[in-house]
Coordinates of N, CA, C and O in Angstrom, one line a residue:
X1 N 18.0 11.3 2.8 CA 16.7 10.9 3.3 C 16.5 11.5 4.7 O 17.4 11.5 5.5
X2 N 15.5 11.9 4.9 CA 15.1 12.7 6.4 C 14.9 11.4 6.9 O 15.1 10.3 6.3
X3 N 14.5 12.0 8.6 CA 14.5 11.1 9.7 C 13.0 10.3 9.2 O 12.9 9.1 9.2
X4 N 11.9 11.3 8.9 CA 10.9 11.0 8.8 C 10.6 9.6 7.8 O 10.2 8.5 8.1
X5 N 11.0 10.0 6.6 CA 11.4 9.0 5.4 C 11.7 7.2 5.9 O 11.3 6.1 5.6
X6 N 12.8 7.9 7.0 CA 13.6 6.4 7.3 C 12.5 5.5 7.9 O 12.1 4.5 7.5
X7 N 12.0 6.5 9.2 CA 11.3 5.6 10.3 C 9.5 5.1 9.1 O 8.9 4.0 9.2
X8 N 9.2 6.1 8.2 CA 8.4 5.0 7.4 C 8.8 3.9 6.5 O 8.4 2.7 6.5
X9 N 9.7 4.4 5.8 CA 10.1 2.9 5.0 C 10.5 2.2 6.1 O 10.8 1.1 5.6
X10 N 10.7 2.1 7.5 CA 10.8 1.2 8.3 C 9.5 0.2 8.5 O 9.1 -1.0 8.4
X11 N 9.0 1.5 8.8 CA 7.3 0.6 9.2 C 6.8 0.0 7.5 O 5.8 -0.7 7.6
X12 N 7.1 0.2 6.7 CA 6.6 -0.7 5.3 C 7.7 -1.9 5.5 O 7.2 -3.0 5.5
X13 N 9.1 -1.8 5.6 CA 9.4 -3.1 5.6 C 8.9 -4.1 6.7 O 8.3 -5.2 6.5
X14 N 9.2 -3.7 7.6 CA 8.4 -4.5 9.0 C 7.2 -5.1 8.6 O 7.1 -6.3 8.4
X15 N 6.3 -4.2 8.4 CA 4.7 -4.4 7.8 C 5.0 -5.8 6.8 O 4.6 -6.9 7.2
X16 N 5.5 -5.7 5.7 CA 5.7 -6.4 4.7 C 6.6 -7.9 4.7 O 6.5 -9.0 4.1
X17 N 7.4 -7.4 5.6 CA 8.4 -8.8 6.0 C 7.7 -9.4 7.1 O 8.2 -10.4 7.6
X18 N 6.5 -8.9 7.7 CA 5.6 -9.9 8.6 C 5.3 -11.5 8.2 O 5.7 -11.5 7.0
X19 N 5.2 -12.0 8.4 CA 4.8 -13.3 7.5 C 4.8 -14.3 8.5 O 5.2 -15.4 8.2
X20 N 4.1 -13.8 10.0 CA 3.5 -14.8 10.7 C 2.2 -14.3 11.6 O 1.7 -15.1 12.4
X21 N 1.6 -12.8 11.2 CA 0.4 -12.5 11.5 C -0.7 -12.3 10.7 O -1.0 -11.4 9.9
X22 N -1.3 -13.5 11.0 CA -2.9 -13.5 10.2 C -3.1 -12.2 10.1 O -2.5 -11.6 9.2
X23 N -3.7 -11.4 10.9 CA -4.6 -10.1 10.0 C -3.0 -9.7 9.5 O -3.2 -9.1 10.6
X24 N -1.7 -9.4 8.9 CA -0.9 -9.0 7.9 C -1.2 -9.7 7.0 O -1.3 -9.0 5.9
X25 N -1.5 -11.3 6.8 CA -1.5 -11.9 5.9 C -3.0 -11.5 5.5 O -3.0 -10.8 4.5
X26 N -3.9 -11.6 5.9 CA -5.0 -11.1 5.3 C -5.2 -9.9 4.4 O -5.7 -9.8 3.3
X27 N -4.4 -9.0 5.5 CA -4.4 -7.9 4.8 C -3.7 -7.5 3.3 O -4.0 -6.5 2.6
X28 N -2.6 -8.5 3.1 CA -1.9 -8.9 2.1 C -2.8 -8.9 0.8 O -3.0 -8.1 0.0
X29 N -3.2 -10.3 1.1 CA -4.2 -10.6 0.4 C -5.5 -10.0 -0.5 O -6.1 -10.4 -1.4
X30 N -5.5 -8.7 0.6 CA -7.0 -8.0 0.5 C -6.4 -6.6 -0.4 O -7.2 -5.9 -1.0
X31 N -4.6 -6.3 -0.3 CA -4.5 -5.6 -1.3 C -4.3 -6.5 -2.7 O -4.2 -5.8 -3.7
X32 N -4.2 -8.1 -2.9 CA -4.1 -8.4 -4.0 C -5.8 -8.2 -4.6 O -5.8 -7.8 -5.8
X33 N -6.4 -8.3 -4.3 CA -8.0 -8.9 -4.2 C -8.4 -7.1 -4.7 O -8.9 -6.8 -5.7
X34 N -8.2 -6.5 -4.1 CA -8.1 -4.9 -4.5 C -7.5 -4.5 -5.9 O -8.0 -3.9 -6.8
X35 N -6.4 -4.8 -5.9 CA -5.7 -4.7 -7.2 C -6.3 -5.7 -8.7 O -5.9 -5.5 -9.8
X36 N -7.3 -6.7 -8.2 CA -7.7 -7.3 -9.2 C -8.9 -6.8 -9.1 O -9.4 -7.0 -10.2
X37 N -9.8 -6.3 -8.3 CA -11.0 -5.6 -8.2 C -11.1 -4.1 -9.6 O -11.9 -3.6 -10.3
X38 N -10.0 -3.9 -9.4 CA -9.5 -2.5 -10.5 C -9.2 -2.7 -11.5 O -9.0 -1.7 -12.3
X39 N -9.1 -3.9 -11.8 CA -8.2 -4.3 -12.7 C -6.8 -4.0 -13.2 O -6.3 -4.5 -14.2
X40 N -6.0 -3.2 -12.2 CA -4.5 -3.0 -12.1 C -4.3 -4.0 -12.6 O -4.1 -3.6 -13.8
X41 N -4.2 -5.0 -12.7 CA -3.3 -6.7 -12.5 C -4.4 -7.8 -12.6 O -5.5 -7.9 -12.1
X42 N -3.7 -8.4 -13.3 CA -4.6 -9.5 -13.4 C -4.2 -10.8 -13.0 O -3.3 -11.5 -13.6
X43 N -5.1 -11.3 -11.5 CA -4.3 -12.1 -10.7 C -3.0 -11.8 -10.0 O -2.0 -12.5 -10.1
X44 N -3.1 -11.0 -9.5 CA -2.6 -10.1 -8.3 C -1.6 -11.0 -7.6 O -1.9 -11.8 -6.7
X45 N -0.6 -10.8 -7.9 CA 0.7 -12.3 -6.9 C 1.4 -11.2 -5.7 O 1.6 -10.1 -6.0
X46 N 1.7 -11.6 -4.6 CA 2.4 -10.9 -3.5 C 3.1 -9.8 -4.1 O 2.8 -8.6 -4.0
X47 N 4.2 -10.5 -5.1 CA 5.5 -9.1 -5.6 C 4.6 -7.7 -5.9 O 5.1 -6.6 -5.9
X48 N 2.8 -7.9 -6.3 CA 2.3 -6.6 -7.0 C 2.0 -6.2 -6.0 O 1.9 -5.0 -5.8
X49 N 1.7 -7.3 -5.0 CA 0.8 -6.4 -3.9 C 1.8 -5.3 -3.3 O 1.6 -4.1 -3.1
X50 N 2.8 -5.9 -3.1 CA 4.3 -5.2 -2.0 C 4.3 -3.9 -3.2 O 3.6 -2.9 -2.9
X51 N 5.1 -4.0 -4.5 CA 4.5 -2.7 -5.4 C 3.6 -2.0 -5.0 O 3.9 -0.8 -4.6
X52 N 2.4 -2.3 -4.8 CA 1.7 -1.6 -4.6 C 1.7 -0.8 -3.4 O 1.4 0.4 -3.3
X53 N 2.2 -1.6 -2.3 CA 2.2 -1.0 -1.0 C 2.9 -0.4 -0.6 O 2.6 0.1 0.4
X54 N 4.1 0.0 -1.1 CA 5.0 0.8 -1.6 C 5.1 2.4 -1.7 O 5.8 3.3 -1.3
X55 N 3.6 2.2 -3.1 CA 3.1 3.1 -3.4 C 2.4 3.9 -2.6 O 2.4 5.1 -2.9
X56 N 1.9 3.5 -1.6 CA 0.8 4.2 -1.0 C 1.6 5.6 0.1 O 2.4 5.6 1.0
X57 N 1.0 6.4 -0.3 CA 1.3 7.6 0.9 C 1.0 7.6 2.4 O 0.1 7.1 3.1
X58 N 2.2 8.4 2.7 CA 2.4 7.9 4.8 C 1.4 7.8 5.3 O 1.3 6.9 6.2
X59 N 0.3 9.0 4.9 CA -1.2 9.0 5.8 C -1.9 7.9 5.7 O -2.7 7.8 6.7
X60 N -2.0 6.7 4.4 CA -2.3 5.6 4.1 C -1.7 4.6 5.1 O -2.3 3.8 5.7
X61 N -0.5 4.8 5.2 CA 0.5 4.1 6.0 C 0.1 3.9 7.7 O 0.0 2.9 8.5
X62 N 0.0 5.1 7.8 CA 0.2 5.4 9.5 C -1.3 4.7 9.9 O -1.4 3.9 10.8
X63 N -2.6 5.3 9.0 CA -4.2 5.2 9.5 C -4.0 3.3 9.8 O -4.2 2.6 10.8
X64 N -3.6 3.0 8.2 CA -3.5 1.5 8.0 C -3.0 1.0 9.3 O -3.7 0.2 9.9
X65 N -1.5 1.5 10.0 CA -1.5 0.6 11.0 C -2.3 0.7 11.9 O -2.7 -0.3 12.5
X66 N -2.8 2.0 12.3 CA -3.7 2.0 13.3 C -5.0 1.3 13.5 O -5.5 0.5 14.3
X67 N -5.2 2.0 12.4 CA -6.9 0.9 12.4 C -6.9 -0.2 11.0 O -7.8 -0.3 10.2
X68 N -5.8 -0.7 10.9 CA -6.0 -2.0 9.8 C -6.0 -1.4 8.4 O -6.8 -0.4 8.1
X69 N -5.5 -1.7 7.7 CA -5.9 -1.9 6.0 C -7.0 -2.2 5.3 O -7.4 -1.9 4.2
X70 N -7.8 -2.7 6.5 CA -9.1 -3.6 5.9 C -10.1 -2.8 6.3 O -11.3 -3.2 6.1
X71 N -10.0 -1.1 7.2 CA -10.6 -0.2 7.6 C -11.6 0.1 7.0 O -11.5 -0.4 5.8
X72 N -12.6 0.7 7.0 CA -13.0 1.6 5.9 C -13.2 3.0 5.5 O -13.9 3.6 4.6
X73 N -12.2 3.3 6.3 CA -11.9 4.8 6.1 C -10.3 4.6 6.0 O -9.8 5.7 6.4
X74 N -9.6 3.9 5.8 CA -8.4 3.2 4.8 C -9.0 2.5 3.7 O -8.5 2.5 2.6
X75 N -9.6 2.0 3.9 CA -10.2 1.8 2.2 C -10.7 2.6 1.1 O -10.5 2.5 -0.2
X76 N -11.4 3.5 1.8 CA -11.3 4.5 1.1 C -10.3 5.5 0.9 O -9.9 5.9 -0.3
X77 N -9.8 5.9 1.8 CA -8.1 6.2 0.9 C -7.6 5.4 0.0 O -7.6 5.9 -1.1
X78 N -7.1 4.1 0.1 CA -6.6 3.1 -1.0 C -7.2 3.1 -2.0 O -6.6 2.8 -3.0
X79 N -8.7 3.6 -2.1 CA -9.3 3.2 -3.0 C -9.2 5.0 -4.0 O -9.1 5.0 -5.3
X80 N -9.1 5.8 -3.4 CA -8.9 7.1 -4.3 C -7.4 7.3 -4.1 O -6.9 8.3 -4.6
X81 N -6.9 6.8 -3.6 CA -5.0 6.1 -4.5 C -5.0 5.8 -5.8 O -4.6 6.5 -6.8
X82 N -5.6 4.4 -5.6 CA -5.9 3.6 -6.9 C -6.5 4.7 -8.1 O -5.8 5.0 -9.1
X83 N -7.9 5.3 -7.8 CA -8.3 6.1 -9.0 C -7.2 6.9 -9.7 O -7.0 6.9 -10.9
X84 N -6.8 7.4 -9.0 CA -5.4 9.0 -9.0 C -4.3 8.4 -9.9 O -3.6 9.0 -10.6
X85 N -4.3 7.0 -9.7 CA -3.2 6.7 -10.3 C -3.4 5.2 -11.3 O -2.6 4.3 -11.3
X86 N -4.0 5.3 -11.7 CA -4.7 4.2 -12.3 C -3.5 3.8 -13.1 O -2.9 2.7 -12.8
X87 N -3.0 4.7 -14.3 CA -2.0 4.3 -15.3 C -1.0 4.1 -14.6 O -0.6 3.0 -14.9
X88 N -0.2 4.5 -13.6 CA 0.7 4.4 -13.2 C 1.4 3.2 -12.4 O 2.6 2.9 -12.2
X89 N -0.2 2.4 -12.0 CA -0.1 1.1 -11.0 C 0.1 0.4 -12.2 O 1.3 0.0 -12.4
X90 N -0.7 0.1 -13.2 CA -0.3 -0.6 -14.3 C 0.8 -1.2 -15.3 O 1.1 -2.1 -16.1
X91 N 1.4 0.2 -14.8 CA 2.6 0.0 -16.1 C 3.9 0.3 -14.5 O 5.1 0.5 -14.8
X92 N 3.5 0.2 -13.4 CA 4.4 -0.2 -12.6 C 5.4 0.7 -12.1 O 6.3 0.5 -11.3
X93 N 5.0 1.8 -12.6 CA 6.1 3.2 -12.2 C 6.4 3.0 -10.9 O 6.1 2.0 -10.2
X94 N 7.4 4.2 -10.4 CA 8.2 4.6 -9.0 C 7.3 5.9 -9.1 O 7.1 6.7 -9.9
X95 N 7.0 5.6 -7.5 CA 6.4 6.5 -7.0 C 7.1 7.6 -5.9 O 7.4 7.1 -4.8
X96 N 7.3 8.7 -6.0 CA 8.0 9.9 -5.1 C 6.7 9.4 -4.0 O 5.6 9.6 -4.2
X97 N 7.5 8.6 -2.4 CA 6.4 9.1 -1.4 C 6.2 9.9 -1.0 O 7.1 10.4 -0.5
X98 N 5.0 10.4 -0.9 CA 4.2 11.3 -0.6 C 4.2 11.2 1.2 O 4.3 10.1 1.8
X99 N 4.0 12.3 1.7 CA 4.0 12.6 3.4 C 2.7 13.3 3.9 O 2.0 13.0 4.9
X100 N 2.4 14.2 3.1 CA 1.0 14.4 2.7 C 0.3 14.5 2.0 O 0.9 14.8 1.1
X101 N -1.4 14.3 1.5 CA -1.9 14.1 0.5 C -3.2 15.0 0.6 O -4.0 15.1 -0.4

């Protein structure tokens, strides 16, 4: 694993093991609320959301922390995530992260 690799799966666990900041928990929420918007999942429980977030590529990652998840120019990334991989969120695959997109 490169350096680069480590210090993001850092910032995804951190991000994810949050569990005493309102806008994280919101934001949580708003990828379950997203994932049932798509119909990925039906009734969207935390374990899909973290799946999910997982999934998402670094540029998604880095924008997200900067300006929030709930952005709208991170939402529209998330949201042409979701299209690109429509079958793949569903049936729950491993995703190679991506560094650029």
């Amino acid at each position: 694993m490169s350096y680069k690799h480590n210090n993001l799966l850092a910032m995804r666990e951190n991000y994810w093991n949050d569990i005493d900041s309102s806008h994280v928990i919101a934001e949580k929420q708003f990828f379950c609320n997203t994932l049932n918007e798509y119909g990925i999942f039906e009734n969207a429980t935390l374990e899909d959301a973290k799946y999910f977030f997982f999934t998402l590529p670094s540029i998604i990652i880095v924008k997200g922390y900067a300006l929030g998840f709930m952005h709208k120019t991170v939402q529209t990334m998330i949201d042409q995530h979701i299209l690109s991989h429509v079958e793949q969120l569903k049936t729950r695959q491993l995703f190679k992260i991506q560094f650029r997109q």
